[in-house]
PDB file of C-alpha atoms and ligand atoms in Angstrom:
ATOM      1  CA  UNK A   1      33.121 -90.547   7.216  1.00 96.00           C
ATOM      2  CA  UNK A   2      36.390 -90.042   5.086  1.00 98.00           C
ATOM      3  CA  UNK A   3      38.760 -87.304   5.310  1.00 98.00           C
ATOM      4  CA  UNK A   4      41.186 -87.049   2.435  1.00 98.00           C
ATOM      5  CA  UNK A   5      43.059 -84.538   1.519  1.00 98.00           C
ATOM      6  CA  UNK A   6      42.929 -83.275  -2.437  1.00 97.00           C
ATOM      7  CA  UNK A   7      45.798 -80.879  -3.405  1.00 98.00           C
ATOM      8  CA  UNK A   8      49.485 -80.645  -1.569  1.00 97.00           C
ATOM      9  CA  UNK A   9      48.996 -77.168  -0.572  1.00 98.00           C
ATOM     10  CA  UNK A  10      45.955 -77.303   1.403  1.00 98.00           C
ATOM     11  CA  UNK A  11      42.069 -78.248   1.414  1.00 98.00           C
ATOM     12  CA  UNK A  12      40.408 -82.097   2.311  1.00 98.00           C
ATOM     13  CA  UNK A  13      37.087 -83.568   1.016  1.00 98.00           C
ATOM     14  CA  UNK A  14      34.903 -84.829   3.971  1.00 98.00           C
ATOM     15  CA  UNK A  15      33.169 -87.848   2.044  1.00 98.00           C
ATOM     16  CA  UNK A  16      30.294 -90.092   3.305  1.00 97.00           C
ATOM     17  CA  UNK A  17      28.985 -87.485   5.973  1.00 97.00           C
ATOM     18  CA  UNK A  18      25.510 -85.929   5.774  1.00 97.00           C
ATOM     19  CA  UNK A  19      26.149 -82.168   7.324  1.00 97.00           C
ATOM     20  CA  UNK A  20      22.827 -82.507   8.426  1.00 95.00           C
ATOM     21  CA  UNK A  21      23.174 -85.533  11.251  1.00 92.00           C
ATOM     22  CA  UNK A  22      25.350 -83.061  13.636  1.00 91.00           C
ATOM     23  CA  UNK A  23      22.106 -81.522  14.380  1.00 84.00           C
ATOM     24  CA  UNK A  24      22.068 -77.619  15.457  1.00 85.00           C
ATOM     25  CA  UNK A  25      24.269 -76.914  18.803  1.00 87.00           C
ATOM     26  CA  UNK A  26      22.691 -77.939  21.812  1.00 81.00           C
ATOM     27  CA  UNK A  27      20.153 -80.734  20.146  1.00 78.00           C
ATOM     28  CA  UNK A  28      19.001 -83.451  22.163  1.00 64.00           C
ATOM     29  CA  UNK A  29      21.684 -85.371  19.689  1.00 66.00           C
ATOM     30  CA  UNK A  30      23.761 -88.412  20.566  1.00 59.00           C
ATOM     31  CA  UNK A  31      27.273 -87.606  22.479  1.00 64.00           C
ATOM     32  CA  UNK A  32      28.786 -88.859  19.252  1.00 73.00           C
ATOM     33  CA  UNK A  33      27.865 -85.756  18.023  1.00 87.00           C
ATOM     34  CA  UNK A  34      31.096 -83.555  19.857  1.00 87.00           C
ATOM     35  CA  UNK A  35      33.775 -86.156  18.800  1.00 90.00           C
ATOM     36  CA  UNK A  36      32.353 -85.886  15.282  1.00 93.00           C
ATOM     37  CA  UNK A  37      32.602 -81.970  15.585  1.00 94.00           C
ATOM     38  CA  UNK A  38      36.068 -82.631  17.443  1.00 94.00           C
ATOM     39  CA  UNK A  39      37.245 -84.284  14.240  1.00 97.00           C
ATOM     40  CA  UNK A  40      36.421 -82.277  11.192  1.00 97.00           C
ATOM     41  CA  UNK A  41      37.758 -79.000  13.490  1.00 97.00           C
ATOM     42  CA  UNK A  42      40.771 -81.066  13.793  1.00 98.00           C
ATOM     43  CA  UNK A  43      40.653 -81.228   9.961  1.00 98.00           C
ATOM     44  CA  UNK A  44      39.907 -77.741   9.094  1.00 98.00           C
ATOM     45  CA  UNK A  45      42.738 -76.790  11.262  1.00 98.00           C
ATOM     46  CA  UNK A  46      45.128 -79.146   9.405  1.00 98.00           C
ATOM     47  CA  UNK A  47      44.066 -78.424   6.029  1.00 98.00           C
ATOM     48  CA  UNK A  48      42.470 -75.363   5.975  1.00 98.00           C
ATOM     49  CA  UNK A  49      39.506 -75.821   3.605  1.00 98.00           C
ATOM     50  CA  UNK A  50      37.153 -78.656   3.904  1.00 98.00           C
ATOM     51  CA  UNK A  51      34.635 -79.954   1.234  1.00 98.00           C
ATOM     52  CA  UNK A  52      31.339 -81.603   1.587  1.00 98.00           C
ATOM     53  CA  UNK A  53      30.654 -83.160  -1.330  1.00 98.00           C
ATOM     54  CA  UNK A  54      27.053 -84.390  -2.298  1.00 98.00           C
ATOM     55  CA  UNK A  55      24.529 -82.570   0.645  1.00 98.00           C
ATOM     56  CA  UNK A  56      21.398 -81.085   0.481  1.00 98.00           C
ATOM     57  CA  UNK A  57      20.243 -78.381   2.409  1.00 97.00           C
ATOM     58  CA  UNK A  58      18.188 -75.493   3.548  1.00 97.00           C
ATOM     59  CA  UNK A  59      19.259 -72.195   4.769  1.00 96.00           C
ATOM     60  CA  UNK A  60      18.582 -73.515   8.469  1.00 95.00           C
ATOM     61  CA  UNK A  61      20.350 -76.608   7.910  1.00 96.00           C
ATOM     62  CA  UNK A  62      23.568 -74.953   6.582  1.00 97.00           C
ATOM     63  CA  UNK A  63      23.151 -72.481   9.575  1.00 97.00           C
ATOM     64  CA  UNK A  64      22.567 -75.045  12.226  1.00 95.00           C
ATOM     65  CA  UNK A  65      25.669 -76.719  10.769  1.00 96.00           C
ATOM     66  CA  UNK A  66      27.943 -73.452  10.894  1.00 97.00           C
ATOM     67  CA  UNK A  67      26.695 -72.722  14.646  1.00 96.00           C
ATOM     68  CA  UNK A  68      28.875 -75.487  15.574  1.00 95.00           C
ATOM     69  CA  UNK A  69      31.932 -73.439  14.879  1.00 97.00           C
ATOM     70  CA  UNK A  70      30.356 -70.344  16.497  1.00 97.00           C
ATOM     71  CA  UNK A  71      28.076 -67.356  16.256  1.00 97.00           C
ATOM     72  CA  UNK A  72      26.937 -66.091  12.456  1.00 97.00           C
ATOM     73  CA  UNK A  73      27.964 -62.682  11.480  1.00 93.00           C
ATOM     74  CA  UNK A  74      26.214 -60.879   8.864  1.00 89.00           C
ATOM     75  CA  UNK A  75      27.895 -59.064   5.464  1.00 81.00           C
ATOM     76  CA  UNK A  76      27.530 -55.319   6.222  1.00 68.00           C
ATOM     77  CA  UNK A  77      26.022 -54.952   2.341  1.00 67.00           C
ATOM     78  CA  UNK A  78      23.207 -58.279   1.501  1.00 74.00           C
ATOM     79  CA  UNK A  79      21.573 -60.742   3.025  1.00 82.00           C
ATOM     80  CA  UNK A  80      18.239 -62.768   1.997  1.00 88.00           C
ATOM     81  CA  UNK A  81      15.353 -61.067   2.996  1.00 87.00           C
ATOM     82  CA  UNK A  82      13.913 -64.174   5.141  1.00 91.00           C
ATOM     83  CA  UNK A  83      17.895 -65.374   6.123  1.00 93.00           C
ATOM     84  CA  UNK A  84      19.901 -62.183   6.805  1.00 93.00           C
ATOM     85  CA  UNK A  85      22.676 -64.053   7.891  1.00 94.00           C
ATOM     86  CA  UNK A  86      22.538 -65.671   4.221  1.00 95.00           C
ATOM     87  CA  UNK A  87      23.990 -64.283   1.264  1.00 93.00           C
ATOM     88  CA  UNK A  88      22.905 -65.679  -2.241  1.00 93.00           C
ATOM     89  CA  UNK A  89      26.170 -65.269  -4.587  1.00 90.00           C
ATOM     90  CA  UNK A  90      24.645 -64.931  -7.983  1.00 90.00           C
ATOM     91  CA  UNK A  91      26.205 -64.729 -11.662  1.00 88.00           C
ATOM     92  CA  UNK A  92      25.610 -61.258 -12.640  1.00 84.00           C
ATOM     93  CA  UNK A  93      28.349 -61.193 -15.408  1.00 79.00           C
ATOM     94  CA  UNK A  94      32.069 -60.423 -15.016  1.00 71.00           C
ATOM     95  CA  UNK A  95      31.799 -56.876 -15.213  1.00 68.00           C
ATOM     96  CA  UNK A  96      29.801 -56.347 -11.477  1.00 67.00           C
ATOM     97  CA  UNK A  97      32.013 -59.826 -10.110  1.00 64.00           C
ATOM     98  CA  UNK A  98      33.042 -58.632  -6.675  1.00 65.00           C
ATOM     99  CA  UNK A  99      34.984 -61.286  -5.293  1.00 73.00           C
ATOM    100  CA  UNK A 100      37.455 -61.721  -8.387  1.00 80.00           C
ATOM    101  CA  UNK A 101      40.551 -60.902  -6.336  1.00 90.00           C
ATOM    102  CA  UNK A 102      42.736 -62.381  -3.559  1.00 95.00           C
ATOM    103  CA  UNK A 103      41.264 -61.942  -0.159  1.00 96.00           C
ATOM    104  CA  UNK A 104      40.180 -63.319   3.159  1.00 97.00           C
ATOM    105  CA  UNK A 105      36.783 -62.207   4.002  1.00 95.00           C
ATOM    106  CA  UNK A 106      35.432 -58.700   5.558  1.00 94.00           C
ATOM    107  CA  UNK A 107      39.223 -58.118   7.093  1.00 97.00           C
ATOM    108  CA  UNK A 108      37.464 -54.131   7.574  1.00 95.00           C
ATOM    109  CA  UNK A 109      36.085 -55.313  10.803  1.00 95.00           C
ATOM    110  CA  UNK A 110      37.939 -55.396  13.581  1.00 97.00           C
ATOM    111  CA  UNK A 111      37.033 -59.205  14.370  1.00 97.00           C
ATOM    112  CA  UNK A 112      36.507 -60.646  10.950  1.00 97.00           C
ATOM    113  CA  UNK A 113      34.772 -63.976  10.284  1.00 97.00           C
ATOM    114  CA  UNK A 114      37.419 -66.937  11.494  1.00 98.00           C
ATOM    115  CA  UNK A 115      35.622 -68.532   8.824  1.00 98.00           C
ATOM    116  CA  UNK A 116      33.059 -68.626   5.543  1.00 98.00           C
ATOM    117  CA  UNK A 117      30.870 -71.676   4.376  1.00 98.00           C
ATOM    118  CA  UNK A 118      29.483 -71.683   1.143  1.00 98.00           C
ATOM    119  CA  UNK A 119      26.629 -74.204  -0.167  1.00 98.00           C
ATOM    120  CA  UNK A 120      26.241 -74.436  -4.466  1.00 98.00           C
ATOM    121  CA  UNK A 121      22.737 -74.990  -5.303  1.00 98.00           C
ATOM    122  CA  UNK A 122      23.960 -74.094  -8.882  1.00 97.00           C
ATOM    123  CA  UNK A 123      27.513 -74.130 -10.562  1.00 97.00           C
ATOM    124  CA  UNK A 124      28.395 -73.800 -14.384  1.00 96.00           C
ATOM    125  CA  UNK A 125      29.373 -77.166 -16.095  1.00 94.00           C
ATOM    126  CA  UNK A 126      33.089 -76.041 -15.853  1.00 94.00           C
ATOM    127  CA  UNK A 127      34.546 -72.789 -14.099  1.00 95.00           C
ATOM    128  CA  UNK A 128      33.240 -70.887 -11.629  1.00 95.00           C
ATOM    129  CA  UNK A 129      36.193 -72.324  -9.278  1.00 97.00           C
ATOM    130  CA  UNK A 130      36.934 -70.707  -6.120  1.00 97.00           C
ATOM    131  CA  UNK A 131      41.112 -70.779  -5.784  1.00 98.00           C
ATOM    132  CA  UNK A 132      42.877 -70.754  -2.218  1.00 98.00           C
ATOM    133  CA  UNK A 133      46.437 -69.901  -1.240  1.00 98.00           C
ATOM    134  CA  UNK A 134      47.773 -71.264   2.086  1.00 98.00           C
ATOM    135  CA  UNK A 135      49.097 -68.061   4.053  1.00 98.00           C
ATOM    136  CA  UNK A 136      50.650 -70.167   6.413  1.00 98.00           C
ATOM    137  CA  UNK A 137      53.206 -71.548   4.259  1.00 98.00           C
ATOM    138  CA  UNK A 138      53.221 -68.247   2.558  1.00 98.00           C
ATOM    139  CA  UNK A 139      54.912 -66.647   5.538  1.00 98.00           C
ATOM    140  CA  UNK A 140      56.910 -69.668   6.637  1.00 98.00           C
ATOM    141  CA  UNK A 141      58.821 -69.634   3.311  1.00 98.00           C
ATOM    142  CA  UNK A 142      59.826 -65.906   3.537  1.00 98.00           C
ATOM    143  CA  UNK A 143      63.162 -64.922   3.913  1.00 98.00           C
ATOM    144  CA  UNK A 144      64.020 -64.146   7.959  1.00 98.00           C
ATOM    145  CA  UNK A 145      64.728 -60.826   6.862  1.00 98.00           C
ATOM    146  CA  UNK A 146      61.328 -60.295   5.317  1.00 98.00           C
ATOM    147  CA  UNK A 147      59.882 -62.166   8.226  1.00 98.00           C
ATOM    148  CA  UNK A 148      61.607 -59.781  10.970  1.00 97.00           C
ATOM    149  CA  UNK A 149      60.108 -56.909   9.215  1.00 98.00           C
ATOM    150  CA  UNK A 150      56.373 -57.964   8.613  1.00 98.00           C
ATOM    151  CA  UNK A 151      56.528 -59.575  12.159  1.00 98.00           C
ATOM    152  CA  UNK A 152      56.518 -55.974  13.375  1.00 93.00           C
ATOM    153  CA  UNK A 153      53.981 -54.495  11.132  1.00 98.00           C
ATOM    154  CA  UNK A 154      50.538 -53.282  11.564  1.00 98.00           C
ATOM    155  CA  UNK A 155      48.071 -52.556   8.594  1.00 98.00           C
ATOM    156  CA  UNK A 156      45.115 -50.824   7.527  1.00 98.00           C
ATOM    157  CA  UNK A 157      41.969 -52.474   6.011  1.00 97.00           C
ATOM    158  CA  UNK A 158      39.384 -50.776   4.485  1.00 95.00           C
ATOM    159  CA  UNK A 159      36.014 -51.446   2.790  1.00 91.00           C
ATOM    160  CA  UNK A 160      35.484 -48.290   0.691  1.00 89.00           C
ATOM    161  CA  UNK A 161      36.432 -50.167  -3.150  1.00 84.00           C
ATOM    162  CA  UNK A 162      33.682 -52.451  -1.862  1.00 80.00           C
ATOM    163  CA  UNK A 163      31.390 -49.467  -0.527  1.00 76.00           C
ATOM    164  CA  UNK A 164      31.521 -48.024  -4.875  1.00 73.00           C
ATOM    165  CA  UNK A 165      29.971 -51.356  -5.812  1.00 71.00           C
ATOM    166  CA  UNK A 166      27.261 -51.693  -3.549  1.00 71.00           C
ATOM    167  CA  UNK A 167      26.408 -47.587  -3.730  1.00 72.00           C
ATOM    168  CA  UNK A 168      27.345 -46.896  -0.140  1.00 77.00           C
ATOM    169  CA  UNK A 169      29.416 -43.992   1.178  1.00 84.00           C
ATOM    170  CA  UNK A 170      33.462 -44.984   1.021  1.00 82.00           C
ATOM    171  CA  UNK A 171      34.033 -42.225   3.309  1.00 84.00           C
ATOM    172  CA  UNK A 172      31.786 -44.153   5.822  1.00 86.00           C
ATOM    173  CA  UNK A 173      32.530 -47.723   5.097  1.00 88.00           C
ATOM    174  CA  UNK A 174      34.345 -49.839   7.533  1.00 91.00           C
ATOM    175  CA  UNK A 175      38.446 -50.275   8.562  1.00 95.00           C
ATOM    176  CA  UNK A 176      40.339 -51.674  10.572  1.00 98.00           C
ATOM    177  CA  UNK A 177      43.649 -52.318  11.620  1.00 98.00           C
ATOM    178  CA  UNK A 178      45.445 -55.538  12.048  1.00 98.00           C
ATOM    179  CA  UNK A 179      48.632 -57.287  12.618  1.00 98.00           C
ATOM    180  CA  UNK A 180      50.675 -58.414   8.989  1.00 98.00           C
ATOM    181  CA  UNK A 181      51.036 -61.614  10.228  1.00 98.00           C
ATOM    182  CA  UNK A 182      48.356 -63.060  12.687  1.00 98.00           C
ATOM    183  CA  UNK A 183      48.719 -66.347  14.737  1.00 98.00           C
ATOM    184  CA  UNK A 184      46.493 -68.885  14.603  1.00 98.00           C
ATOM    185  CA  UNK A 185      44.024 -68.805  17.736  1.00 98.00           C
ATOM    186  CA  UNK A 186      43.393 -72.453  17.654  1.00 97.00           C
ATOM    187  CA  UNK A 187      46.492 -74.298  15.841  1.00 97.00           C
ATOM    188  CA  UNK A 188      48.965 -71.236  17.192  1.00 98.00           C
ATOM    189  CA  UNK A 189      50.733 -71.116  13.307  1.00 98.00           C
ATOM    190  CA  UNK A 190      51.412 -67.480  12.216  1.00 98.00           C
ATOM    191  CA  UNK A 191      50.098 -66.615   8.514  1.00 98.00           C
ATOM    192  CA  UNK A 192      50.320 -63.836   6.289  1.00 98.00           C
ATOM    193  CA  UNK A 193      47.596 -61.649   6.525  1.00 98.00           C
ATOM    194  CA  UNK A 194      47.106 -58.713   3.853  1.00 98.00           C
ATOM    195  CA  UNK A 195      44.671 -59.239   0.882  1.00 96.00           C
ATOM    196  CA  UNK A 196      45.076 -56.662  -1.985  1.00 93.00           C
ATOM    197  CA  UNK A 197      41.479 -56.319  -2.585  1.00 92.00           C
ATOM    198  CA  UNK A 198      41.009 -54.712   1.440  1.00 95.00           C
ATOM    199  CA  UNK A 199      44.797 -54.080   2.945  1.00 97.00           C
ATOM    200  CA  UNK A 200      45.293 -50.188   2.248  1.00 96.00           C
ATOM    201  CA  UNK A 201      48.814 -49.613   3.909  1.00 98.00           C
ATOM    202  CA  UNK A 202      50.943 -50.494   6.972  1.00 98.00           C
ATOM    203  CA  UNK A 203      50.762 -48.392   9.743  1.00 98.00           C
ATOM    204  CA  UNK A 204      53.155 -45.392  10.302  1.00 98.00           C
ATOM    205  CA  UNK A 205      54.124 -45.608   6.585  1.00 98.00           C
ATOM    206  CA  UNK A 206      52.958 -43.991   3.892  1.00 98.00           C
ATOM    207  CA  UNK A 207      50.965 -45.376   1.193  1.00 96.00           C
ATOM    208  CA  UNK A 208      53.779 -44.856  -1.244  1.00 97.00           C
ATOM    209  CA  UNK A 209      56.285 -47.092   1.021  1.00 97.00           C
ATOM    210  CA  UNK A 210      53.610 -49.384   1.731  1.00 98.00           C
ATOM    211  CA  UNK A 211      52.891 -50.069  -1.485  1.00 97.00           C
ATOM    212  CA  UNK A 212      56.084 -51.700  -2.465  1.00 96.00           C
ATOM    213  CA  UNK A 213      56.612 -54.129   0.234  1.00 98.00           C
ATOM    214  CA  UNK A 214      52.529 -54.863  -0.258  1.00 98.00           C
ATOM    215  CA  UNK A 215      53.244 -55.630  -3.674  1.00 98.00           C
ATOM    216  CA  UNK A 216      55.774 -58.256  -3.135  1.00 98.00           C
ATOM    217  CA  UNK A 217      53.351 -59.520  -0.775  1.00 98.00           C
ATOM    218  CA  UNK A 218      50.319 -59.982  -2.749  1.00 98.00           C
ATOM    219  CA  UNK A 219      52.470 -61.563  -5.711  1.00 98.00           C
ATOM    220  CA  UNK A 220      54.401 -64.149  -2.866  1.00 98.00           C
ATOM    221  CA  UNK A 221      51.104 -64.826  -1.114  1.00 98.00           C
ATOM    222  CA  UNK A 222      49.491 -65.865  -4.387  1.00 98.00           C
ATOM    223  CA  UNK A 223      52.508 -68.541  -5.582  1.00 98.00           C
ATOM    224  CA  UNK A 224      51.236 -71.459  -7.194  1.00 98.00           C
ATOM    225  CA  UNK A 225      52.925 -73.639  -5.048  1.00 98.00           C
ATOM    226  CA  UNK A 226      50.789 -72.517  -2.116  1.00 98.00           C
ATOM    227  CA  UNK A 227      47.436 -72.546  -4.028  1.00 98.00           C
ATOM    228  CA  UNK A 228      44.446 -75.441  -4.655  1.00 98.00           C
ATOM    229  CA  UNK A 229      40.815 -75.274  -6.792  1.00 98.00           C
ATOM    230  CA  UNK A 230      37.892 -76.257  -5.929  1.00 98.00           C
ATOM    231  CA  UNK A 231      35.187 -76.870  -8.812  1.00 98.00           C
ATOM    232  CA  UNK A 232      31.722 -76.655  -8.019  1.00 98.00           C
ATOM    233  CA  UNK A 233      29.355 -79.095  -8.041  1.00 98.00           C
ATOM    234  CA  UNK A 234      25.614 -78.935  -7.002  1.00 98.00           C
ATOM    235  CA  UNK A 235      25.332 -79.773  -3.633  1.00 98.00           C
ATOM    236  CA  UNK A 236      29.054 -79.401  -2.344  1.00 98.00           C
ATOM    237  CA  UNK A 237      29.556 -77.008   0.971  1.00 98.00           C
ATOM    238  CA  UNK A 238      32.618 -75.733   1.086  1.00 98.00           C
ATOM    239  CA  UNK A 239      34.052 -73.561   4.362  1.00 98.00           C
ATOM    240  CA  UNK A 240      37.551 -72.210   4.493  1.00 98.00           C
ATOM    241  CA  UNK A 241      39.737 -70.655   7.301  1.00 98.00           C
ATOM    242  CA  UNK A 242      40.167 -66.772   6.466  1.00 98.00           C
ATOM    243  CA  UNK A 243      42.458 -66.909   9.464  1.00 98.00           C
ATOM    244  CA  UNK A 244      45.189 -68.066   7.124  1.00 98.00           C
ATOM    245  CA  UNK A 245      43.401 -69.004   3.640  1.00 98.00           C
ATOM    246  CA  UNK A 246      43.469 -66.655   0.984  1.00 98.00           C
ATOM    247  CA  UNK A 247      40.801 -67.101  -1.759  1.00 98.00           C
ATOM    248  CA  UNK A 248      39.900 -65.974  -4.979  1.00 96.00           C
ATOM    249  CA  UNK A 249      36.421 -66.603  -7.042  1.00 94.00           C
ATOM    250  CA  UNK A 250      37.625 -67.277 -10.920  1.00 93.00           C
ATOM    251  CA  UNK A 251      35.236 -65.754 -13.069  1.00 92.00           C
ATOM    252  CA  UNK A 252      35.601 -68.051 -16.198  1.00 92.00           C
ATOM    253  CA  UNK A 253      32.005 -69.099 -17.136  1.00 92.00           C
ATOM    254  CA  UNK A 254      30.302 -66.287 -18.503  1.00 91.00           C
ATOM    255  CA  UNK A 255      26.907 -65.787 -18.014  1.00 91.00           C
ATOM    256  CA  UNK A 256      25.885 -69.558 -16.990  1.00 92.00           C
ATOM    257  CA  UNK A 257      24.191 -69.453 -14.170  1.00 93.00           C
ATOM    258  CA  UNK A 258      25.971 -69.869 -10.614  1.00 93.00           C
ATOM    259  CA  UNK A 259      24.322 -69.621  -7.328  1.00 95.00           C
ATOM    260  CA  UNK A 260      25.560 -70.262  -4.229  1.00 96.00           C
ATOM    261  CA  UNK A 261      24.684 -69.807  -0.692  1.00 97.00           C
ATOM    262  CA  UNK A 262      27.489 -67.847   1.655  1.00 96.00           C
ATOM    263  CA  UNK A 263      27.419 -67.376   5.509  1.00 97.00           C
ATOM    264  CA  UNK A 264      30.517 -66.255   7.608  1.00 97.00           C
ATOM    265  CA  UNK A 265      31.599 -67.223  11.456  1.00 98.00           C
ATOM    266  CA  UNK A 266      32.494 -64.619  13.973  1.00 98.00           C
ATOM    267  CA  UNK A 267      35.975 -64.912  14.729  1.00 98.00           C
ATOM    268  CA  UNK A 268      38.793 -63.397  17.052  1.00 98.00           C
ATOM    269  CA  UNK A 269      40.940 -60.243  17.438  1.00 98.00           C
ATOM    270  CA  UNK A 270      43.655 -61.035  14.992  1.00 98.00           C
ATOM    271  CA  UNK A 271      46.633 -60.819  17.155  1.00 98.00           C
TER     272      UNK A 271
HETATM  273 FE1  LIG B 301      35.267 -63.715  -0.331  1.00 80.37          FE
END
């Protein structure tokens, strides 16, 4: 196995490693096994999104692999009939893309998914990317004024834009509310953590004041300097640390086809 890493921001390619010879948690598997788990958590906690180029799986083998990092939560809206916990991403055209935005994944719930793996079995011969902006560094190169005043806010997250697009009720759809910066339950490292397409406003403000501050937010947390691409290839599985990644699915291909596999890990409290 090689770790490398492939942009300065974030993000590492895991090469020479078959997903599938970690077996499923608790298989009769070498005790090899844990130290190999041991080290690519150790990566995805230093680099934040991990790549696996070159695998080939089926929906149990990518969800055997994910159970290593915990238990699988399902999207409130899709699933595949036969793998609930699976959702096939599919090109429907730009106009119904859902996940062209900034975000970290399903921040409605109160626990949201620590993190989401994704598996191509299809990808466009260029596009498609999926972008990521380190929210770590985003909030360590804030001014300490700015810090000092997001340290003490809490916001609101809400599902009801996505509620419109699948034709369920935004009056019933999920929020939550979370701390503007969380810290890292593993590494400890505090991150940013609003996402224009979910954050709605901070707590005890109004929208109006909110929307200000969140707009200098969403423009820092998005600087180039903090972001890295991944392009898609057939085969690659690709899982990312919405603890304190950012990500954004460019929408440059058209209508060639891209389909891709996506299951999310229960996570913490953000605190
Ligand atoms: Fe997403």
């Amino acid at each position: 196995m090689r770790i490398s890493r492939f942009a300065a921001p974030l993000g590492a390619v895991v090469e020479d490693f078959d997903v599938r010879t970690l077996g499923a948690p608790g298989d009769q598997s070498d005790a090899n096994n844990q130290d190999i788990w041991q080290t690519l958590n150790q990566a995805f906690c230093d680099h934040h999104v991990l790549v696996f180029p070159g695998q080939n799986l089926t929906p149990e083998a990518q969800m055997a692999f994910a159970s290593h990092w915990g238990e699988l939560v399902r999207h409130p809206y899709s699933g595949l009939d036969d793998y609930p916990d699976i959702i096939e991403l599919k090109n429907f055209g730009k106009r119904v893309d859902v996940n062209q935005h900034w975000h970290s994944d399903m921040t409605y719930n109160s626990a949201p998914p620590k993190l989401t793996m994704l598996y191509a079995l299809e990808t466009p011969e260029l596009g498609g990317a999926t972008a990521f902006a380190n929210q770590i560094t985003a909030y360590e190169e804030l001014s300490a004024g700015m810090r000092s005043l997001v340290d003490g806010l809490q916001a609101e997250h809400t599902a009801a834009g996505l509620a419109g697009l699948y034709k369920a009720d935004p009056e019933q759809a999920p929020r939550a509310e979370h701390p503007v910066v969380r810290s890292h339950d593993e590494s400890g490292k505090r991150a940013l953590y609003i996402c224009r397409a979910f954050t709605r406003k901070f707590i005890n403000w109004s929208r109006e004041e909110s929307q200000s501050v969140l707009d200098y937010l969403y423009r820092h947390s998005t600087r180039m300097e903090y972001q890295a691409r991944h392009q898609w290839r057939p085969g690659d599985l690709v899982m990312w640390d919405n603890r304190c990644v950012l990500h954004y699915a460019v929408h440059d291909h058209g209508d060639e086809p891209r389909t891709i596999h996506r299951l999310q890990v229960a996570g913490p409290i953000p605190a």
